Structures are given as structure tokens and as C-alpha cells.
Coordinates of C-alpha atoms in Angstrom, one line a residue:
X992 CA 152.7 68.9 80.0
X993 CA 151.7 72.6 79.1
X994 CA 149.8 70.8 76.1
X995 CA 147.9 68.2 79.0
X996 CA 146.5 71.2 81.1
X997 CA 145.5 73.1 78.3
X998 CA 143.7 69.9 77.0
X999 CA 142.0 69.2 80.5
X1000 CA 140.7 72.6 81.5
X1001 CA 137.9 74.8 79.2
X1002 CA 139.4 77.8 80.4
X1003 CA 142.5 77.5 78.6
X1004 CA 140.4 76.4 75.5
X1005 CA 141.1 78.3 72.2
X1006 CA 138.6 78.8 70.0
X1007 CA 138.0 76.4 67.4
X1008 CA 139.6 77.6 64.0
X1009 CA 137.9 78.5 60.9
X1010 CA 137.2 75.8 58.3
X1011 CA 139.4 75.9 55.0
X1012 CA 138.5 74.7 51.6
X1013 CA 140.6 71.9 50.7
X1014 CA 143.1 72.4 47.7
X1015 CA 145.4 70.2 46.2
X1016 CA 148.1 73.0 45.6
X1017 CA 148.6 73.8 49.2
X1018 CA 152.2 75.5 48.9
X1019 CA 154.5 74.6 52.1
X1020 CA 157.5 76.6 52.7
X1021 CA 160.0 75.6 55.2
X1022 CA 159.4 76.4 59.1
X1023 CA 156.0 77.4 57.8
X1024 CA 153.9 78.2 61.2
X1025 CA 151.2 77.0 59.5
X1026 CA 152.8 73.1 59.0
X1027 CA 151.8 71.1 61.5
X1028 CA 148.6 72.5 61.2
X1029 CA 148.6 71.4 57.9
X1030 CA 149.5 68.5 59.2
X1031 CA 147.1 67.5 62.0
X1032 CA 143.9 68.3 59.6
X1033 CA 142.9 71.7 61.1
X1034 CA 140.0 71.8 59.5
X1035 CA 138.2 70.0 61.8
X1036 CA 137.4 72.1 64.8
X1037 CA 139.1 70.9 68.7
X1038 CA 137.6 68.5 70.4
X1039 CA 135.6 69.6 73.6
X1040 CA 137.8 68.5 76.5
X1041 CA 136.4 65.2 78.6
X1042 CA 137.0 66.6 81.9
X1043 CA 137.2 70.2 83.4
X1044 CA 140.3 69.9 85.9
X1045 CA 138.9 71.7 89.4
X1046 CA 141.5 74.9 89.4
X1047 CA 142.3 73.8 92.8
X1048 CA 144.0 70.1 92.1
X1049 CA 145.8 71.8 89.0
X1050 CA 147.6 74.5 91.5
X1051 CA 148.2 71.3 93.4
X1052 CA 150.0 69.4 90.5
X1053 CA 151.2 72.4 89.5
X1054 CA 152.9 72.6 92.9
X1055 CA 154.6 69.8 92.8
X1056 CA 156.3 70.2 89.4
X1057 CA 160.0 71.4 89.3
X1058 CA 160.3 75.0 89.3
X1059 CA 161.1 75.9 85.1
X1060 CA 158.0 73.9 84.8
X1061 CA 155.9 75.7 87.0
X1062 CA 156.7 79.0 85.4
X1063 CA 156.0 77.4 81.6
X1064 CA 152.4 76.4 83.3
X1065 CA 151.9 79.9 84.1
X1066 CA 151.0 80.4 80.9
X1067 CA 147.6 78.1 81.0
X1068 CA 145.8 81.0 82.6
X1069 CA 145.0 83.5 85.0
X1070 CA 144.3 81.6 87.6
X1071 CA 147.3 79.8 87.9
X1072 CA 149.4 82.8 87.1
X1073 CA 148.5 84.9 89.7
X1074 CA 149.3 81.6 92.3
X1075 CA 152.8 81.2 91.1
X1076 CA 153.0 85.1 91.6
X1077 CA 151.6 85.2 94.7
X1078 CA 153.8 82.0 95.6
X1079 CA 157.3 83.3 94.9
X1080 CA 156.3 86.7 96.2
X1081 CA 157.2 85.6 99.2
X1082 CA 161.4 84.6 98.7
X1083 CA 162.7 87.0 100.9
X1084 CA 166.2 86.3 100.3
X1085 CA 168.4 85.9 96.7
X1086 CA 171.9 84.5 96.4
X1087 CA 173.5 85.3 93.1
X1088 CA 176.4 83.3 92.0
X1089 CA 178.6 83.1 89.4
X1090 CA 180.1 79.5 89.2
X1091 CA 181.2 76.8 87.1
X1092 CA 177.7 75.5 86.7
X1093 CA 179.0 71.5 86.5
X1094 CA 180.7 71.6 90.0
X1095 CA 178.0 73.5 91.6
X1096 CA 175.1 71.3 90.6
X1097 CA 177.3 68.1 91.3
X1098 CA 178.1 69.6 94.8
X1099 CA 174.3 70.1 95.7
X1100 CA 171.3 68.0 94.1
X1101 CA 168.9 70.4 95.4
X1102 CA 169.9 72.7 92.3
X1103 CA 167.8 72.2 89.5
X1104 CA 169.6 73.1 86.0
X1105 CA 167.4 74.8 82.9
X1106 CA 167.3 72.1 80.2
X1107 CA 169.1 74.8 77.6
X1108 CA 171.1 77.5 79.7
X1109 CA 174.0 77.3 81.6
X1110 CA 171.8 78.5 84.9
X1111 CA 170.1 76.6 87.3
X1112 CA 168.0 77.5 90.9
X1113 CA 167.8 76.6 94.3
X1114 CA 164.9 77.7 96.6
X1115 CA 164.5 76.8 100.5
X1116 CA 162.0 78.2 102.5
X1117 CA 162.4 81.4 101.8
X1118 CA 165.4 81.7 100.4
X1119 CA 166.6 81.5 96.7
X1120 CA 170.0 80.5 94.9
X1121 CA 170.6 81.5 91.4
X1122 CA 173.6 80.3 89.7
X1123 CA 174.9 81.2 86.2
X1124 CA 177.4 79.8 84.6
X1125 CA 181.2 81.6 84.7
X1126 CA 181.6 81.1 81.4
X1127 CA 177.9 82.5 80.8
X1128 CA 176.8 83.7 77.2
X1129 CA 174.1 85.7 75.7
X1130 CA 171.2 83.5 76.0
X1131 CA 172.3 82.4 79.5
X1132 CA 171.7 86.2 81.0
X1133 CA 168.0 86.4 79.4
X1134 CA 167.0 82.7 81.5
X1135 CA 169.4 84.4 84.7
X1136 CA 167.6 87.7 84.4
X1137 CA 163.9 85.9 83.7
X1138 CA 164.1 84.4 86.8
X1139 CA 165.1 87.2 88.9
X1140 CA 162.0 88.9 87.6
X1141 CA 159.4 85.8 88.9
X1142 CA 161.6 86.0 92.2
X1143 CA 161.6 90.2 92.8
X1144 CA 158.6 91.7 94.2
X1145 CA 159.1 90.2 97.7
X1146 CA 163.1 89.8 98.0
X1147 CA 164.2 91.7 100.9
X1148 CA 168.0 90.9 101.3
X1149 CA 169.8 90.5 97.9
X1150 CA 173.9 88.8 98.3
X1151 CA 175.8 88.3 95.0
X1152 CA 179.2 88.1 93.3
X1153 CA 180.4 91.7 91.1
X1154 CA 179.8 90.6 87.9
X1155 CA 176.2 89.7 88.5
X1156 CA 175.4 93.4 90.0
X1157 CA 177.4 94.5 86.9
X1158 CA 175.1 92.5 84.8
X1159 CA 172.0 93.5 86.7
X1160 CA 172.8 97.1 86.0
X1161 CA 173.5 96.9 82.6
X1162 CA 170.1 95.2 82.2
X1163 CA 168.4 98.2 83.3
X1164 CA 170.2 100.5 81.5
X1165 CA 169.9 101.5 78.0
X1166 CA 172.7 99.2 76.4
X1167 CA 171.9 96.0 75.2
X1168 CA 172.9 92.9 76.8
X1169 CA 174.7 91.9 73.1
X1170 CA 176.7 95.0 73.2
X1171 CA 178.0 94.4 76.4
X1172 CA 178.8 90.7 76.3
X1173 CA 181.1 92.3 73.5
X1174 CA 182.5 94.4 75.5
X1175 CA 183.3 91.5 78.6
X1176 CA 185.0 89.3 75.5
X1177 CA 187.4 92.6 74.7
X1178 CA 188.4 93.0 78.7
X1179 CA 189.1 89.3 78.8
X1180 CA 191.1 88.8 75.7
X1181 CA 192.8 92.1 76.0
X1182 CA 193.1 92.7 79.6
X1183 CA 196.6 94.2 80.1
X1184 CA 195.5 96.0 77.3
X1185 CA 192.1 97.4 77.7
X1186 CA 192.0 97.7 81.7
X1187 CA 190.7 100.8 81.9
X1188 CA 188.3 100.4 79.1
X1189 CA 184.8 101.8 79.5
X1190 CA 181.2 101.4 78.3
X1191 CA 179.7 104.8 78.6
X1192 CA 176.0 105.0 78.5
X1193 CA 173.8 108.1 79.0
X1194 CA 171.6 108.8 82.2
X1195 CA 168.5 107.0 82.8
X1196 CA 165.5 109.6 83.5
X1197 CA 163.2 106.8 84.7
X1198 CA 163.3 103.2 85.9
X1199 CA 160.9 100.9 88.2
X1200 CA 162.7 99.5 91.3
X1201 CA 164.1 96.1 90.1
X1202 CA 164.1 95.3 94.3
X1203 CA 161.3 97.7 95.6
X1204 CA 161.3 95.6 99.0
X1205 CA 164.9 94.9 99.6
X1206 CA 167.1 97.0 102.1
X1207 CA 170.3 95.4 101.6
X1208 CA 172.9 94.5 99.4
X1209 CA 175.7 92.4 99.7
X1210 CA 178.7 92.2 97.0
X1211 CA 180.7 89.6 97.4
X1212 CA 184.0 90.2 94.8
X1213 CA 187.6 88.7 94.1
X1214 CA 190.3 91.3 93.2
X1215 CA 190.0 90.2 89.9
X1216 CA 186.4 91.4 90.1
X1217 CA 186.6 94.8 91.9
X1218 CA 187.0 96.5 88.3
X1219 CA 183.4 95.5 87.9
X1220 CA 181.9 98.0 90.5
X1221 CA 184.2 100.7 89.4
X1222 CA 182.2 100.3 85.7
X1223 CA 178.5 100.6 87.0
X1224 CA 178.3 104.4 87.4
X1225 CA 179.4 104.3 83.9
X1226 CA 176.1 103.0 83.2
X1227 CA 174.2 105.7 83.9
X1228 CA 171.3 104.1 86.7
X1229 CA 170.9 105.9 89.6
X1230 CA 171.4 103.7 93.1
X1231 CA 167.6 104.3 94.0
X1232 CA 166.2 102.1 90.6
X1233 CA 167.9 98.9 92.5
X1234 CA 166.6 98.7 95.6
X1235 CA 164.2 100.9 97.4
X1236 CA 164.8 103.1 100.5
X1237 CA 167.6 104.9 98.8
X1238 CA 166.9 108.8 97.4
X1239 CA 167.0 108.6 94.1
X1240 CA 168.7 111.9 94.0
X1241 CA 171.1 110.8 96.7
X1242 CA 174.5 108.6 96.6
X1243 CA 175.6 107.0 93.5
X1244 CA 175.4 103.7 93.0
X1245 CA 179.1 102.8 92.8
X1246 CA 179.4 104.5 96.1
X1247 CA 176.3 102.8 97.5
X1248 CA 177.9 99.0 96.1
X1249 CA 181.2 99.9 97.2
X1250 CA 180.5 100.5 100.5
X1251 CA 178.4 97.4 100.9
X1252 CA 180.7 94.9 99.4
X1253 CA 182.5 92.2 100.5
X1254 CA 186.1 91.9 99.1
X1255 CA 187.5 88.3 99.0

């Protein structure tokens, strides 16, 4: 589909490529970028597209497209960039769950799964639902924290289960998200062990808001969970780079989480 639009409009054209002498030692390595190249004759230069697709009726198809699509078609151009910006700059609401990813699609066909990661979305109005998987991995957090960063700039009221905020957190810190799923596989094989384990990190001097419109947090956490807010101050990010309205100098943000969560 990405391919179609590009096709249809001139905007998205690339230029035509340079013309190669033929040779009949061409040397092909495997996963060579330049293979199906190769292989589709580039050295003939694109075809000029048959029709210029009106920018209007392409935001209009592209509107109608399932959300992970819309955001892949982002990449056509400006143009339709700055509309799906503009478009999910206006969620107002997030609700962050961590769920078995199976039972939570099969409970609610309005969820629409990512075709690779363990994560899939929900958006009504204006109001979005983010689930990730609880047995998530590495690659699941990157798609989890992707879309939190199409869905930001407008949310205003953010609810989600401990390890999320935990996750969140560690995202803006300085420690990579590798290290740390490391660190979740040594608390959960060695619990009764390790349960006072920490992940130290040094303090951030300087990070953007990751909410700069939202005034309120809601942690929603089993007993099992709890330990999770007790680790965030060890990640060294002040309260006031999560959501704004908050002194950056002021209360920490375990205090901040704590006082704002909801214990189940």
C-alpha cells in the first residue's frame, strides 16, 4: 500500500537513478541492498506516474485505513504526516495495559493487533487503549513505546498498570531498554532471592516532557506490582519530565506515583 501511494502521487517521487554500464561479472553477495535492484533492471529510469492523487482523497483513504497502516503512510510525505499528527493530537485520554494480549483482543474486536508485536490499540473518540503483552519482550516495548510517541502531544489524562510507568521511565532514562529487560528476567526467576534488587542509574540533567499536556496520572497496581514504583526513583528522572505542571525541582517521582496510584 505504502508502495501504491508512492506510485500515484509526484510528490513522493524519487528521483530517477543513475544509469549503469552493464557487466557480466556483477558480484551478488547475500542480503545485498542492492539485489532486487539488480533484479528489477534499474537501469532504466521510473516511470512517470499516470495520475497525480489530489492530497485531499489520499488523507481520505488514508483515513480510513487501520491505524499501524496510517502511521507506515506517514511516511509518503509531508503533507500527510503533518494530518496524522494533527489527527491524533487530539487523544486526550491513554489507558495503558498490561494483559495477556490473546484474551484481551478475543474480549473486544475493536482492538487492532500489530502484525509482529505482542501489542495492539484501541482508539474511541478521544480516548486511546494500549495493550502490551504480559509476557512482553524487547521488540514488543520499542512498537508499545512508538505508539505512545504518535499519541503524546495532546494526552491530558494518562491511567496505567506499574510496570508500564516503570517501563515508561526507564525509557527516558539513560539505561537501555535491553539492560533492563535483563534485569525483569533476574527479579522473576530469582524473586525470593533478588527482591530487593536494584537498577541504579545516574540523574538525568535534561529531558522533554514525555506528557507536556497531561495533569494526571493514574497507577493502577497489584501487590505483586507495588515493588515497581518503589524502583523508579532509582532511575534517576525527575517527576516534572513525565507530565507537566509539576516543578521540576519539586517532589520526586516515586512520591508523585505513589500518591496517585491505585492499589488493587
Amino acid at each position: 500500500m505504502h508502495n501504491f501511494f508512492r506510485k500515484l502521487s509526484i510528490r513522493a517521487r524519487s528521483p530517477p537513478a543513475p544509469k549503469k554500464k552493464s557487466s557480466a561479472n556483477h558480484m551478488l553477495k547475500k542480503n545485498s541492498s542492492g539485489l532486487l535492484r539488480f533484479i528489477r533492471n534499474n537501469d532504466k529510469p521510473d516511470e512517470e506516474p499516470t495520475f497525480d492523487m489530489p492530497m485531499h482523497l489520499m488523507i481520505q483513504v488514508i483515513d480510513r485505513m487501520p491505524f499501524f497502516e496510517q502511521i507506515r503512510q506517514s511516511r509518503v510525505c509531508k503533507e500527510i504526516r503533518e494530518h496524522i499528527e494533527e489527527k491524533y493530537s487530539k487523544i486526550k485520554k491513554l489507558e495503558l495495559r498490561k494483559r495477556d494480549i490473546n484474551e484481551a483482543c478475543a474480549s473486544d474486536d475493536a482492538f487492532e493487533r500489530h502484525s509482529k508485536a505482542y501489542v495492539a490499540v484501541k482508539i474511541e473518540k478521544d480516548t486511546a487503549c494500549v495493550v502490551i503483552d504480559d509476557a512482553w519482550v524487547v521488540a514488543d516495548f520499542y512498537v508499545f513505546l512508538g505508539i505512545l510517541e504518535v499519541l503524546r502531544e495532546g494526552v491530558e489524562t494518562v491511567e496505567m498498570d506499574a510496570p508500564i510507568a516503570e517501563l515508561i521511565v526507564i525509557y527516558m532514562s539513560d539505561i537501555s531498554l535491553e539492560r533492563w529487560y535483563a534485569f525483569q528476567c533476574i527479579l522473576k526467576a530469582f524473586n525470593d532471592v533478588y527482591e530487593d534488587l536494584h537498577l541504579d542509574s545516574g540523574f538525568i540533567a535534561d529531558r522533554d516532557t514525555f506528557w507536556p499536556k497531561c495533569s494526571d496520572i493514574v497507577i493502577h497496581a497489584t501487590k505483586a506490582q507495588a515493588a515497581a514504583l518503589g524502583r523508579i526513583l532509582d532511575y534517576g528522572v525527575k517527576s516534572g519530565y513525565l507530565l507537566d505542571g509539576i516543578p521540576r525541582m519539586g517532589p520526586s517521582l516515586r512520591d508523585r506515583l505513589q500518591q496517585q496510584s491505585v492499589i488493587q
